[in-house]
Each structure stands twice: as C-alpha cells, then as structure tokens.
Coordinates of C-alpha atoms in Angstrom, one line a residue:
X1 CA 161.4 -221.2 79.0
X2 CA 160.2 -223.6 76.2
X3 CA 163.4 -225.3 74.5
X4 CA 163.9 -226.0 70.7
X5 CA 165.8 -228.7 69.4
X6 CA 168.3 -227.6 67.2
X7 CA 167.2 -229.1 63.7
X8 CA 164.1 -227.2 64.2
X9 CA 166.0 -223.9 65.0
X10 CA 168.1 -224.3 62.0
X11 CA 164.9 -225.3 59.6
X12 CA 162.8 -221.6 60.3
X13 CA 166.5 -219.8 60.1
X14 CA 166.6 -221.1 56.6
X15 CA 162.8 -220.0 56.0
X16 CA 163.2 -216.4 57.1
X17 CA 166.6 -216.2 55.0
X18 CA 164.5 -217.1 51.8
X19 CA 161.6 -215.2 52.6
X20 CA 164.1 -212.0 52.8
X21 CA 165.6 -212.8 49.4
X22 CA 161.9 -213.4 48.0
X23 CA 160.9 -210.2 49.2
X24 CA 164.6 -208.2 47.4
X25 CA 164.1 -209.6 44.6
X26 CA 160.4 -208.7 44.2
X27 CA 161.6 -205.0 44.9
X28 CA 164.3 -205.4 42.2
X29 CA 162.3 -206.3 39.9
X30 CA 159.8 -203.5 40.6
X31 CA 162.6 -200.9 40.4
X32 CA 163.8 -202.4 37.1
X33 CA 160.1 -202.4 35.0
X34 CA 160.0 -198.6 36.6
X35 CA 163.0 -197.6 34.4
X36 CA 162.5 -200.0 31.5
X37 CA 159.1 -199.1 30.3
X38 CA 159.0 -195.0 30.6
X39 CA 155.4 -193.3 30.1
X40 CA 154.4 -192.9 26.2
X41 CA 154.3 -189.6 24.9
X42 CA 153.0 -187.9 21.6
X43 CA 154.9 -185.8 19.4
X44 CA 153.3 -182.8 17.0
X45 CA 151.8 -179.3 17.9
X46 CA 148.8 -178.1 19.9
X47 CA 145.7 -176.8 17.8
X48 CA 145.7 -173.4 17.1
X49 CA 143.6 -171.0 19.4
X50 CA 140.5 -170.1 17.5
X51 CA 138.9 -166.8 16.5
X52 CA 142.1 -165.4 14.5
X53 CA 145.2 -166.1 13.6
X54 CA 146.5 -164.5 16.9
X55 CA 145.3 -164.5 20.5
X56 CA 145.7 -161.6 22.6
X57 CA 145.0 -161.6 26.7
X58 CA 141.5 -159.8 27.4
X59 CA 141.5 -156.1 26.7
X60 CA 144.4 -156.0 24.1
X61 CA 144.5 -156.5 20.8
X62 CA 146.8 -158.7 18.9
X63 CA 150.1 -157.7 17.2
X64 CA 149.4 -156.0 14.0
X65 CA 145.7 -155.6 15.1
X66 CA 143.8 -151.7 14.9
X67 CA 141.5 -151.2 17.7
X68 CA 138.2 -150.4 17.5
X69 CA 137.4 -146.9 16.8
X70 CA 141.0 -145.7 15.8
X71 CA 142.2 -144.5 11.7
X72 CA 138.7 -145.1 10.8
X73 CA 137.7 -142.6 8.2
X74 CA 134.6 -140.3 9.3
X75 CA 131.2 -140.4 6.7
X76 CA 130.1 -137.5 4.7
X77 CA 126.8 -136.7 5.9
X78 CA 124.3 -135.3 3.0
X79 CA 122.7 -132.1 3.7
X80 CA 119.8 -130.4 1.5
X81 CA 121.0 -127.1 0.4
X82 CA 118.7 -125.0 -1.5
X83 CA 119.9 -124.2 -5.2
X84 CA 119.6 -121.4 -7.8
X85 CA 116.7 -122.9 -9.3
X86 CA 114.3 -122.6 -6.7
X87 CA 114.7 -126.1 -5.7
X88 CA 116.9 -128.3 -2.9
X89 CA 119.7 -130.6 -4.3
X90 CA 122.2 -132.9 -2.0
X91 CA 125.7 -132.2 -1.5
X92 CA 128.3 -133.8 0.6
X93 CA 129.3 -131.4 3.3
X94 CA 133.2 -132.2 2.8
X95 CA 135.0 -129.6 1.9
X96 CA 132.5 -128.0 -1.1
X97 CA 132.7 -124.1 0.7
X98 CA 133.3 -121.9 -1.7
X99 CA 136.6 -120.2 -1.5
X100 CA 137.7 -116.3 -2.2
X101 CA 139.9 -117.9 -5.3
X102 CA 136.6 -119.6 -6.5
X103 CA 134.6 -116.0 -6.8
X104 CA 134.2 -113.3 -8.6
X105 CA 132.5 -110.3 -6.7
X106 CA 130.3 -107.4 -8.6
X107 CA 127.4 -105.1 -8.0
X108 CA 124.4 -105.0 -9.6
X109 CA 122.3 -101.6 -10.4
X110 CA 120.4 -99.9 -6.9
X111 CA 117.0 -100.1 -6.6
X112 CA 115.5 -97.8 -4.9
X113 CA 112.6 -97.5 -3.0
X114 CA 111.1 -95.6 0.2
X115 CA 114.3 -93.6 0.7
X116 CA 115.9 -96.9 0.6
X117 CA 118.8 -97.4 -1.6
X118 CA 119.1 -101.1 -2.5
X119 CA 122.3 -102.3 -4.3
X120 CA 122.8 -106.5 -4.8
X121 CA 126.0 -107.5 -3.9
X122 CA 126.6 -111.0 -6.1
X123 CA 129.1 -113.6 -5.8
X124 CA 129.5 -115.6 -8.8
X125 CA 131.3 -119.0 -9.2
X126 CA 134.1 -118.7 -11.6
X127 CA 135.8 -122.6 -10.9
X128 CA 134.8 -125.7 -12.4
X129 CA 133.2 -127.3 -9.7
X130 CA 130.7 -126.9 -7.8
X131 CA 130.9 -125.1 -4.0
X132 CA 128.4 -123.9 -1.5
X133 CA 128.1 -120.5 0.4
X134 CA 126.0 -120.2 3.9
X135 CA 125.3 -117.1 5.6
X136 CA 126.2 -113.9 4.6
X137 CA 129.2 -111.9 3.4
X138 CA 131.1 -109.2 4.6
X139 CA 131.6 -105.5 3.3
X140 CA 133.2 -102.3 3.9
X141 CA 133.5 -99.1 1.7
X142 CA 137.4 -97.8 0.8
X143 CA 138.9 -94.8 -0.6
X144 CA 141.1 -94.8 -3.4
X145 CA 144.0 -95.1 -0.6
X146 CA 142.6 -98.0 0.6
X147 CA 141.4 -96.8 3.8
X148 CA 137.9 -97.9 5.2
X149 CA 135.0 -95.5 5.3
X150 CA 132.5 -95.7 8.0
X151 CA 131.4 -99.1 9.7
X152 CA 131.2 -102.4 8.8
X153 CA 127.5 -103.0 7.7
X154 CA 125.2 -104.4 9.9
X155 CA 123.8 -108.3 9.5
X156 CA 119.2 -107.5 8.9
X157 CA 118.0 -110.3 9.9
X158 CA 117.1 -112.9 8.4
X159 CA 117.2 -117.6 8.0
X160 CA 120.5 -118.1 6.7
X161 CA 120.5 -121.0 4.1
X162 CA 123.2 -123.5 2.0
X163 CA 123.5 -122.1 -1.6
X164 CA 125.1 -124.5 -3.9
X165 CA 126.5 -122.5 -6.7
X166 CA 127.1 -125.1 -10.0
X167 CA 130.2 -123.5 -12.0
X168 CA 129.1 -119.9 -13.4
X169 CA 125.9 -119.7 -11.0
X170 CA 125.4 -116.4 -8.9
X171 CA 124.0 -116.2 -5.4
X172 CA 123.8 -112.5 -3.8
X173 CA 123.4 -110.1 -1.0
X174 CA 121.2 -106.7 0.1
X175 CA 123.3 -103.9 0.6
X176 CA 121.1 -101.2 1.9
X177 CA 121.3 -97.7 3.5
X178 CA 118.9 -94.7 3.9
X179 CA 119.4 -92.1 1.4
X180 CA 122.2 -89.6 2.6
X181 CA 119.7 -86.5 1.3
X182 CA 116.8 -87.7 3.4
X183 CA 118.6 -89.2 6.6
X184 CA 121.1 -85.9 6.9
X185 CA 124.4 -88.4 7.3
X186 CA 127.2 -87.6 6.5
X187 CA 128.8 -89.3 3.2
X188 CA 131.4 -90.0 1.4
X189 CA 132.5 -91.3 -1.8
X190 CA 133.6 -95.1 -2.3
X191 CA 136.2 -96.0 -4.7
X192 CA 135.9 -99.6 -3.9
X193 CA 133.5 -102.4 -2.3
X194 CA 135.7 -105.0 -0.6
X195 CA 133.4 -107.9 -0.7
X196 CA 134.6 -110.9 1.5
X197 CA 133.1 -114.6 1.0
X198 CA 130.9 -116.3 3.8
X199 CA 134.1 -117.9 6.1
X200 CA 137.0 -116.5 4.4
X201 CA 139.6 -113.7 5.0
X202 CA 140.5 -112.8 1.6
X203 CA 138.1 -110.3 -0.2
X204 CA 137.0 -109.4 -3.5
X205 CA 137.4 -106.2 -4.9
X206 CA 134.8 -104.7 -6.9
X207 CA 134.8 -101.1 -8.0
X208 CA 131.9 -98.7 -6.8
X209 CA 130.1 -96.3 -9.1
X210 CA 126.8 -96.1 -6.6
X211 CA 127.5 -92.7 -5.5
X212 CA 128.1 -91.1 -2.0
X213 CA 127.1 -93.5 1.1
X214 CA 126.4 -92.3 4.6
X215 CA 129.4 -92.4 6.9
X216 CA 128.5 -91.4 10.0
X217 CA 125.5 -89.4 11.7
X218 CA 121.5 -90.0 11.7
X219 CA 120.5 -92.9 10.1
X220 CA 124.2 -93.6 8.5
X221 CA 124.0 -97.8 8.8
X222 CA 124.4 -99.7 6.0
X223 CA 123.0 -103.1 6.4
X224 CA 123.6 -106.6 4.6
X225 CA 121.0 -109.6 3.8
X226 CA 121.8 -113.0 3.6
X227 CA 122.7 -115.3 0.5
X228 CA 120.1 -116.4 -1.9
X229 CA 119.7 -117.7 -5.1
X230 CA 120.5 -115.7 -8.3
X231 CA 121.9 -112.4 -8.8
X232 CA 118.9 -109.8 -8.1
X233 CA 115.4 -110.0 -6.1

C-alpha cells in the first residue's frame, strides 16, 4: 500500500469538489436556456384547399354540392314528322300529342268502289297550337241509346307516321267495310261514330248519316287505315 502525504490528499479533494460544481452548474444553465428561449412559432391560417371552395373526402360531394347525373333536366330530341303539305317539318317531341279537347272529329262523303264502301274519318285541329297525331284512331258504331254495334274495327295494315297538324289542319283515317247487299252481313243502323284520338281515352262524337253497316256475319269487318295528311285521298 502506497502512502499519500496529507497535503496532497487534501489538494485532489479540493479538485474533485470543483469539478462537481463545474459540472452542476453547466447542467443549470442548460435547463435554464431550455425554458428561456421556447421554439418560434407563426400565427395566421393554412391556405385554402384548392379545386373549390369546399373539399369533400373521395366519393362524396361537398355540402351544398349536386352530384353528377341528379335534377338535371332531360333534352328534347327533334324528330321529322311528315306534315300536311306533303313535306317533313321538326318538332320537339315534348308533350305536342294532340289531345281529345284539341279535336274536332267528322266524316267525310263514302267513296265507293269494288263493293268497297270507303268513308274518311278526319280529325281536325281546333286549338291554337300546333300538336301531332301518330298511328291510328279508334272507332265503334252506337245506337241512339248509346250502345255499341258490332266490333271494333280492325287496324289494315299499313307504316304508321308523325302528322303534325298546325291550328285548323286535318289529318284522317280509312273507314272501310264490304257492302252489306253484296257480303250478306247482317247490318244495322248507326246513330253515332265515336271517334277516339291516337293515345287518348276520351272520344269524339260525330253523327252518322252513311247508312246501314255490317254487324255481324260474312264479310261484316270494318277496318281502319292509318293517319295521313289532309282530309280525303
């Protein structure tokens, strides 16, 4: 065992003591710039997300927002319809059908022909605008009571086609049956056409002054054409 004087012992004691306090008051001072000089911040907003005024997460829209494909209003999509002048005009197919209320319904003088009798059944339009009829109309024969006599009439065939009727123009109908004197049918005696528009349910009424039709038996159809321009062949 080495032996220290004491002076020398008593020399490093002093040493270490200061090198502790060196060493707390380094720490101290650490500590104390921690607190005394905080991080700098900035105040004010963050820039608005672009592409709107509001975001929305994927897949949704944003408050306020229609989507796509929702309360849009559908297009009017021309169509040619063939007129009465022999030509083709454009109409918007919104709502121009011509309605019962829009009509007026008469019979024209039969044509006969090949123990054919040929009557043209013509709608006319009586509104101020202009509507469109497609197809062909319906029919039945009535008694004074009101009751129906025979069938319906049968559709001859034929190319339906859009007839655009300006205010007071005509489009009209074949009504046709084989004479009741050649065919043998039985016949009766009409008071009344009931003429119904293309699409509707409310007929016309038109008063019939052709004679006895046939009713039932050989040859006892009566058959309708389609519209077409005008008011006779």
């Amino acid at each position: 065992m080495v032996y220290a004087p004491r002076s020398t012992r008593h020399g490093a004691l002093l040493v270490g003591t200061f090198a502790v306090l060196g060493l707390l008051t380094a720490c101290g001072s650490s500590s104390h710039d921690v607190h005394s000089n905080p991080p700098l911040t900035s105040s004010g907003t963050a820039a608005p997300a672009t592409g709107g005024a509001e975001s929305a997460a994927p897949g949704t829209s944003a408050p306020g927002s229609a989507s796509a494909g929702t309360g849009a209003a559908p297009s009017s999509v021309p169509q040619a319809t063939a007129s009465q002048g022999g030509g083709t005009t454009t109409t918007t197919a919104a709502s121009s059908r011509c309605h019962t209320a829009q009509l007026r319904a008469s019979v024209g003088r039969d044509d006969p022909g090949a123990g054919q009798e040929n009557f043209p059944v013509v709608l006319t339009n009586t509104s101020g605008k202009a509507c469109t009829l497609h197809g062909y109309p319906g029919a039945a024969f009535v008694s004074a009571s009101g009751g129906q006599l025979g069938p319906n009439p049968k559709r001859e065939s034929g190319s339906p086609v859009t007839v655009t009727l300006r205010p007071g123009q005509s489009a009209w109908a074949g009504l046709t049956f084989s004479n009741p004197g050649i065919s043998g049918a039985k016949t009766a005696t009409p008071a009344a056409l009931l003429v119904t528009p293309p699409d509707e349910r409310d007929s016309l009424k038109v008063s019939w002054t052709g004679g006895a039709v046939p009713v039932s038996g050989n040859s006892s159809s009566v058959f309708l054409s389609v519209l077409a321009p005008g008011t006779a062949p």
